Short mmCIF file of C-alpha atoms in Angstrom, two decimals:
data_model
loop_
_atom_site.label_atom_id
_atom_site.label_comp_id
_atom_site.label_asym_id
_atom_site.label_seq_id
_atom_site.Cartn_x
_atom_site.Cartn_y
_atom_site.Cartn_z
CA UNK A 1 24.17 -12.59 -60.41
CA UNK A 2 23.06 -14.94 -63.18
CA UNK A 3 25.50 -13.52 -65.71
CA UNK A 4 28.45 -12.98 -63.42
CA UNK A 5 28.54 -15.62 -60.68
CA UNK A 6 30.75 -18.10 -62.49
CA UNK A 7 33.10 -15.38 -63.69
CA UNK A 8 33.37 -13.85 -60.21
CA UNK A 9 34.19 -17.21 -58.65
CA UNK A 10 36.82 -17.95 -61.29
CA UNK A 11 38.38 -14.52 -60.79
CA UNK A 12 38.42 -15.05 -57.01
CA UNK A 13 40.19 -18.41 -57.23
CA UNK A 14 42.74 -17.03 -59.69
CA UNK A 15 43.32 -13.98 -57.49
CA UNK A 16 43.86 -16.25 -54.50
CA UNK A 17 46.19 -18.66 -56.29
CA UNK A 18 48.49 -16.27 -58.15
CA UNK A 19 50.14 -14.66 -55.08
CA UNK A 20 50.91 -18.11 -53.66
CA UNK A 21 52.42 -19.29 -56.94
CA UNK A 22 54.51 -16.13 -57.25
CA UNK A 23 55.69 -16.40 -53.65
CA UNK A 24 56.71 -20.01 -54.30
CA UNK A 25 59.05 -19.13 -57.16
CA UNK A 26 62.73 -19.73 -56.28
CA UNK A 27 63.81 -16.14 -56.89
CA UNK A 28 65.89 -14.22 -54.37
CA UNK A 29 64.30 -10.90 -55.31
CA UNK A 30 60.90 -12.33 -54.33
CA UNK A 31 62.07 -13.00 -50.78
CA UNK A 32 60.17 -10.09 -49.25
CA UNK A 33 57.00 -11.03 -51.10
CA UNK A 34 57.41 -14.64 -49.96
CA UNK A 35 57.74 -13.43 -46.36
CA UNK A 36 54.64 -11.27 -46.73
CA UNK A 37 52.49 -14.13 -48.05
CA UNK A 38 53.95 -16.48 -45.45
CA UNK A 39 53.12 -14.01 -42.71
CA UNK A 40 49.49 -14.09 -43.77
CA UNK A 41 49.51 -17.91 -43.98
CA UNK A 42 51.26 -18.72 -40.70
CA UNK A 43 49.24 -20.10 -37.85
CA UNK A 44 49.56 -22.29 -34.80
CA UNK A 45 52.97 -23.71 -34.06
CA UNK A 46 54.75 -22.03 -36.98
CA UNK A 47 53.63 -18.58 -35.78
CA UNK A 48 55.84 -17.52 -32.90
CA UNK A 49 53.93 -17.00 -29.68
CA UNK A 50 53.65 -13.42 -28.54
CA UNK A 51 51.26 -11.53 -26.34
CA UNK A 52 51.40 -8.45 -28.58
CA UNK A 53 50.74 -9.90 -32.02
CA UNK A 54 48.90 -7.36 -34.09
CA UNK A 55 46.23 -8.41 -36.55
CA UNK A 56 45.94 -11.95 -35.21
CA UNK A 57 43.13 -14.01 -33.72
CA UNK A 58 43.19 -17.21 -31.62
CA UNK A 59 43.65 -20.35 -33.68
CA UNK A 60 40.61 -21.87 -31.99
CA UNK A 61 38.62 -19.52 -34.25
CA UNK A 62 39.09 -22.27 -36.84
CA UNK A 63 35.73 -23.52 -35.61
CA UNK A 64 34.13 -20.44 -37.17
CA UNK A 65 35.14 -21.70 -40.61
CA UNK A 66 33.24 -24.92 -40.19
CA UNK A 67 30.20 -23.39 -38.55
CA UNK A 68 29.90 -21.15 -41.62
CA UNK A 69 30.66 -24.09 -43.90
CA UNK A 70 28.04 -26.37 -42.34
CA UNK A 71 25.30 -23.73 -42.32
CA UNK A 72 25.99 -22.48 -45.86
CA UNK A 73 26.61 -25.90 -47.43
CA UNK A 74 23.49 -27.32 -45.80
CA UNK A 75 21.40 -24.41 -47.06
CA UNK A 76 22.74 -24.78 -50.60
CA UNK A 77 22.33 -28.56 -50.50
CA UNK A 78 18.69 -28.42 -49.36
CA UNK A 79 17.77 -25.66 -51.80
CA UNK A 80 19.49 -27.34 -54.76
CA UNK A 81 18.10 -30.76 -53.86
CA UNK A 82 14.53 -29.43 -53.71
CA UNK A 83 15.05 -27.54 -56.97
CA UNK A 84 16.42 -30.69 -58.63
CA UNK A 85 13.51 -32.77 -57.34
CA UNK A 86 10.88 -30.32 -58.52
CA UNK A 87 12.44 -28.92 -61.69
CA UNK A 88 14.74 -31.68 -62.93
CA UNK A 89 12.99 -35.01 -62.31
CA UNK A 90 14.91 -37.99 -63.66
CA UNK A 91 12.60 -40.55 -65.22
CA UNK A 92 12.81 -42.85 -68.20
CA UNK A 93 13.05 -40.96 -71.48
CA UNK A 94 9.76 -42.23 -72.96
CA UNK A 95 7.89 -41.08 -69.86
CA UNK A 96 9.81 -37.82 -69.72
CA UNK A 97 8.99 -36.72 -73.26
CA UNK A 98 5.50 -38.18 -73.64
CA UNK A 99 4.08 -37.31 -70.25
CA UNK A 100 5.85 -34.05 -69.54
CA UNK A 101 2.68 -32.05 -70.20
CA UNK A 102 0.57 -34.11 -67.81
CA UNK A 103 3.35 -34.03 -65.23
CA UNK A 104 3.32 -30.24 -65.29
CA UNK A 105 -0.48 -30.12 -65.27
CA UNK A 106 -0.53 -32.19 -62.11
CA UNK A 107 1.68 -29.62 -60.40
CA UNK A 108 0.42 -26.44 -62.02
CA UNK A 109 0.66 -24.43 -58.81
CA UNK A 110 4.21 -25.48 -58.13
CA UNK A 111 5.52 -24.91 -61.62
CA UNK A 112 3.43 -21.92 -62.69
CA UNK A 113 6.37 -19.60 -62.31
CA UNK A 114 9.04 -22.00 -63.58
CA UNK A 115 7.83 -23.70 -66.75
CA UNK A 116 10.27 -21.68 -68.81
CA UNK A 117 13.11 -23.08 -66.70
CA UNK A 118 12.43 -26.73 -67.44
CA UNK A 119 15.68 -28.14 -68.69
CA UNK A 120 16.92 -30.79 -71.04
CA UNK A 121 18.50 -34.07 -70.04
CA UNK A 122 22.05 -32.68 -70.10
CA UNK A 123 21.19 -29.87 -67.71
CA UNK A 124 19.16 -32.23 -65.54
CA UNK A 125 22.31 -34.27 -65.05
CA UNK A 126 24.27 -31.13 -64.14
CA UNK A 127 21.73 -30.14 -61.51
CA UNK A 128 21.81 -33.56 -59.87
CA UNK A 129 25.59 -33.58 -60.14
CA UNK A 130 25.63 -30.34 -58.13
CA UNK A 131 23.50 -32.02 -55.48
CA UNK A 132 25.89 -34.98 -55.43
CA UNK A 133 28.98 -32.77 -55.02
CA UNK A 134 27.33 -30.69 -52.30
CA UNK A 135 26.39 -33.89 -50.49
CA UNK A 136 30.03 -35.00 -50.51
CA UNK A 137 31.12 -31.63 -49.15
CA UNK A 138 28.44 -31.73 -46.48
CA UNK A 139 29.99 -34.95 -45.18
CA UNK A 140 33.40 -33.25 -45.17
CA UNK A 141 32.46 -30.02 -43.36
CA UNK A 142 30.36 -31.83 -40.75
CA UNK A 143 33.32 -34.01 -39.85
CA UNK A 144 35.67 -31.03 -39.77
CA UNK A 145 33.36 -29.15 -37.42
CA UNK A 146 33.25 -32.17 -35.11
CA UNK A 147 37.04 -32.48 -35.15
CA UNK A 148 37.56 -28.79 -34.48
CA UNK A 149 35.27 -28.89 -31.47
CA UNK A 150 36.12 -32.29 -29.99
CA UNK A 151 39.39 -33.65 -31.47
CA UNK A 152 41.82 -30.75 -31.67
CA UNK A 153 43.23 -29.19 -28.53
CA UNK A 154 44.39 -25.75 -29.51
CA UNK A 155 47.06 -24.09 -27.42
CA UNK A 156 45.80 -20.87 -25.75
CA UNK A 157 48.80 -19.08 -27.27
CA UNK A 158 48.24 -20.38 -30.81
CA UNK A 159 47.36 -17.55 -33.18
CA UNK A 160 46.64 -16.96 -36.85
CA UNK A 161 46.74 -13.82 -38.95
CA UNK A 162 43.47 -11.97 -39.37
CA UNK A 163 43.95 -12.09 -43.16
CA UNK A 164 44.19 -15.88 -42.99
CA UNK A 165 41.06 -15.92 -40.85
CA UNK A 166 39.12 -13.82 -43.37
CA UNK A 167 40.47 -15.96 -46.22
CA UNK A 168 39.15 -19.07 -44.47
CA UNK A 169 35.70 -17.53 -44.07
CA UNK A 170 35.70 -16.58 -47.74
CA UNK A 171 36.86 -20.04 -48.80
CA UNK A 172 34.08 -21.85 -46.98
CA UNK A 173 31.54 -19.47 -48.43
CA UNK A 174 32.77 -19.59 -52.04
CA UNK A 175 33.74 -23.27 -52.15
CA UNK A 176 30.23 -24.78 -51.78
CA UNK A 177 28.88 -22.15 -54.17
CA UNK A 178 31.49 -23.23 -56.72
CA UNK A 179 30.16 -26.79 -56.63
CA UNK A 180 26.71 -25.63 -57.73
CA UNK A 181 27.52 -22.38 -59.54
CA UNK A 182 26.03 -23.50 -62.88
CA UNK A 183 22.56 -23.88 -61.39
CA UNK A 184 22.79 -21.55 -58.35
CA UNK A 185 21.09 -18.57 -60.09
CA UNK A 186 18.11 -20.75 -61.07
CA UNK A 187 17.98 -22.25 -57.58
CA UNK A 188 17.93 -18.73 -56.14
CA UNK A 189 15.10 -17.68 -58.48
CA UNK A 190 13.20 -20.86 -57.71
CA UNK A 191 13.52 -20.38 -53.95
CA UNK A 192 12.58 -16.70 -54.14
CA UNK A 193 9.45 -17.36 -56.18
CA UNK A 194 8.46 -20.27 -53.94
CA UNK A 195 8.75 -18.07 -50.85
CA UNK A 196 6.85 -15.28 -52.60
CA UNK A 197 4.09 -17.66 -53.63
CA UNK A 198 3.88 -18.99 -50.10
CA UNK A 199 3.56 -15.47 -48.69
CA UNK A 200 1.03 -14.22 -51.26
CA UNK A 201 -1.23 -17.27 -51.13
CA UNK A 202 -3.02 -18.58 -48.09
CA UNK A 203 -1.52 -21.72 -46.66
CA UNK A 204 -4.83 -23.49 -47.18
CA UNK A 205 -4.66 -22.83 -50.93
CA UNK A 206 -1.10 -24.11 -51.27
CA UNK A 207 -0.84 -27.58 -52.72
CA UNK A 208 0.33 -30.19 -50.27
CA UNK A 209 3.88 -31.32 -50.87
CA UNK A 210 4.23 -35.06 -51.26
CA UNK A 211 7.48 -36.32 -49.77
CA UNK A 212 8.97 -39.61 -50.84
CA UNK A 213 12.54 -40.47 -49.88
CA UNK A 214 12.93 -42.67 -52.95
CA UNK A 215 12.07 -39.79 -55.28
CA UNK A 216 14.84 -37.75 -53.68
CA UNK A 217 17.45 -40.53 -53.70
CA UNK A 218 16.69 -42.47 -56.87
CA UNK A 219 18.30 -39.93 -59.27
CA UNK A 220 21.72 -40.71 -57.77
CA UNK A 221 21.46 -44.19 -59.27
CA UNK A 222 21.52 -42.51 -62.70
CA UNK A 223 24.96 -40.97 -62.09
CA UNK A 224 27.89 -42.40 -64.02
CA UNK A 225 31.01 -44.34 -63.10
CA UNK A 226 33.01 -41.11 -62.99
CA UNK A 227 30.95 -39.83 -60.08
CA UNK A 228 31.28 -43.02 -58.05
CA UNK A 229 35.03 -43.28 -58.63
CA UNK A 230 35.29 -39.65 -57.55
CA UNK A 231 33.29 -40.48 -54.43
CA UNK A 232 35.65 -43.41 -53.70
CA UNK A 233 38.69 -41.12 -54.02
CA UNK A 234 36.95 -38.58 -51.80
CA UNK A 235 36.22 -41.24 -49.18
CA UNK A 236 39.82 -42.49 -49.27
CA UNK A 237 41.13 -39.01 -48.48
CA UNK A 238 38.31 -38.42 -45.98
CA UNK A 239 39.23 -41.51 -43.93
CA UNK A 240 42.95 -40.75 -43.89
CA UNK A 241 42.41 -37.11 -42.96
CA UNK A 242 40.29 -38.18 -40.02
CA UNK A 243 42.99 -40.62 -38.89
CA UNK A 244 45.71 -37.96 -39.19
CA UNK A 245 43.63 -35.40 -37.31
CA UNK A 246 43.05 -37.95 -34.55
CA UNK A 247 46.82 -38.46 -34.31
CA UNK A 248 47.43 -34.71 -34.11
CA UNK A 249 44.65 -34.31 -31.56
CA UNK A 250 46.16 -37.00 -29.34
CA UNK A 251 49.68 -35.51 -29.26
CA UNK A 252 48.95 -33.06 -26.44
CA UNK A 253 47.76 -35.91 -24.26
CA UNK A 254 51.34 -37.20 -24.14
CA UNK A 255 53.26 -33.99 -23.48
CA UNK A 256 53.85 -32.18 -20.23
CA UNK A 257 53.52 -28.57 -21.37
CA UNK A 258 50.75 -26.97 -23.36
CA UNK A 259 53.20 -25.50 -25.90
CA UNK A 260 55.42 -28.58 -26.18
CA UNK A 261 55.42 -30.54 -29.42
CA UNK A 262 56.37 -34.10 -30.34
CA UNK A 263 56.94 -35.77 -33.69
CA UNK A 264 53.69 -37.33 -34.94
CA UNK A 265 53.75 -40.95 -36.10
CA UNK A 266 51.26 -43.25 -37.77
CA UNK A 267 49.23 -43.46 -40.98
CA UNK A 268 50.50 -41.08 -43.68
CA UNK A 269 52.74 -39.30 -41.15
CA UNK A 270 55.31 -41.99 -41.92
CA UNK A 271 55.87 -40.58 -45.42
CA UNK A 272 54.98 -36.86 -45.28
CA UNK A 273 55.03 -34.09 -42.69
CA UNK A 274 51.52 -32.82 -43.45
CA UNK A 275 49.43 -35.85 -44.33
CA UNK A 276 46.21 -34.07 -43.33
CA UNK A 277 46.98 -31.56 -46.10
CA UNK A 278 47.75 -34.40 -48.50
CA UNK A 279 44.41 -35.98 -47.60
CA UNK A 280 42.68 -32.66 -48.25
CA UNK A 281 44.18 -32.62 -51.74
CA UNK A 282 42.94 -36.19 -52.30
CA UNK A 283 39.48 -35.14 -51.10
CA UNK A 284 39.28 -32.28 -53.59
CA UNK A 285 40.79 -34.46 -56.32
CA UNK A 286 37.84 -36.77 -55.73
CA UNK A 287 35.48 -33.82 -56.11
CA UNK A 288 37.15 -32.82 -59.40
CA UNK A 289 36.97 -36.41 -60.68
CA UNK A 290 33.37 -36.72 -59.53
CA UNK A 291 32.47 -33.51 -61.36
CA UNK A 292 33.62 -35.09 -64.61
CA UNK A 293 36.57 -32.73 -64.94
CA UNK A 294 34.76 -30.44 -67.36
CA UNK A 295 34.06 -27.51 -65.04
CA UNK A 296 36.82 -24.89 -65.14
CA UNK A 297 35.55 -23.24 -61.94
CA UNK A 298 35.99 -26.44 -59.95
CA UNK A 299 39.48 -26.90 -61.45
CA UNK A 300 40.40 -23.36 -60.32
CA UNK A 301 39.10 -24.18 -56.83
CA UNK A 302 41.29 -27.28 -56.85
CA UNK A 303 44.27 -25.22 -57.98
CA UNK A 304 43.80 -22.84 -55.05
CA UNK A 305 43.53 -25.72 -52.58
CA UNK A 306 46.66 -27.46 -53.91
CA UNK A 307 48.82 -24.33 -54.07
CA UNK A 308 47.73 -23.14 -50.63
CA UNK A 309 48.31 -26.50 -48.94
CA UNK A 310 51.68 -27.14 -50.59
CA UNK A 311 52.83 -23.66 -49.58
CA UNK A 312 51.72 -24.22 -45.97
CA UNK A 313 53.11 -27.76 -45.84
CA UNK A 314 56.54 -26.62 -47.01
CA UNK A 315 56.76 -24.16 -44.13
CA UNK A 316 55.52 -26.80 -41.66
CA UNK A 317 58.18 -29.21 -42.92
CA UNK A 318 60.90 -26.60 -42.42
CA UNK A 319 59.60 -25.99 -38.90
CA UNK A 320 59.83 -29.71 -38.07
CA UNK A 321 63.38 -29.91 -39.39
CA UNK A 322 64.45 -26.90 -37.28
CA UNK A 323 62.59 -28.09 -34.19
CA UNK A 324 63.73 -31.73 -34.09
CA UNK A 325 67.27 -32.96 -34.71
CA UNK A 326 65.99 -36.52 -34.99
CA UNK A 327 63.21 -35.78 -37.46
CA UNK A 328 62.76 -38.73 -39.89
CA UNK A 329 64.86 -38.06 -42.99
CA UNK A 330 62.57 -40.08 -45.26
CA UNK A 331 59.68 -37.69 -44.84
CA UNK A 332 58.92 -34.99 -47.40
CA UNK A 333 56.59 -32.04 -46.98
CA UNK A 334 53.36 -33.19 -48.58
CA UNK A 335 53.59 -35.07 -51.90
CA UNK A 336 55.17 -38.53 -51.39
CA UNK A 337 58.55 -38.95 -53.12
CA UNK A 338 58.22 -35.46 -54.67
CA UNK A 339 58.19 -32.55 -52.23
#
């Protein structure tokens, strides 16, 4: 796991992105491949309703993605945060180097199995950066779970391909892991040894854990301008995605039939057909910027997100144009003034 996690994640994102890029090429001889990939990607309104669809599941199963995402992201966030607090304390450099020995001596029980893992200032920053990125994603997946349960009103006939369903489950498992992949093996070892120590020793002999909110939060003040600009970009996309989802969720309140559709208006819908996808790209752009842009694995994750959403948005845009004769001509699929 320690030697191969990063490589496996990179290979997975490349393997997921390449078919989409190939299917997007404007080549006539790739038409059948384009149709195959599109068949896997279709869902909801762009998948024709049928009572005998094979290999499909109800679109309301989207909630499964975010249940998995919330549980897994929360677990990774808590584990990484505790690891960062215990193994990568951020203090002033004079204190860090002069009093490191006494700091460890004061927590000999806690660190007895981990002294060899104590890390330098550069790796300390990376660990806390992973916590920061996971915290951003926690805010995202919690909101998405809420929207899926209480904002969207899925049609009973809306379906999605089982391959798309499995891809979504994989994405929300691999995506949070990508944000902390550089320290995940050490976090796993740390958690395993902590649990083992807890089981082997009596609870009465375990050292009491002192909890101070400031000790857990203060390291974020040491992050750089790149992280806070990334967080601002993330928040910008986060707000607009919520607004666009609210608009989509309200559409069925104004139509007479459950399968009837109307043209959405408001917010970024005035310039693109899939502004919620555009906002998702902005959200992940904020994550990339917040990461410092030096992690290839996060860039590959971003590449998968962008290619997947552009591919889906293009099909959604074509559906709107075929469905509505009066569809606004100024709107493009997803990237303003581009496509």
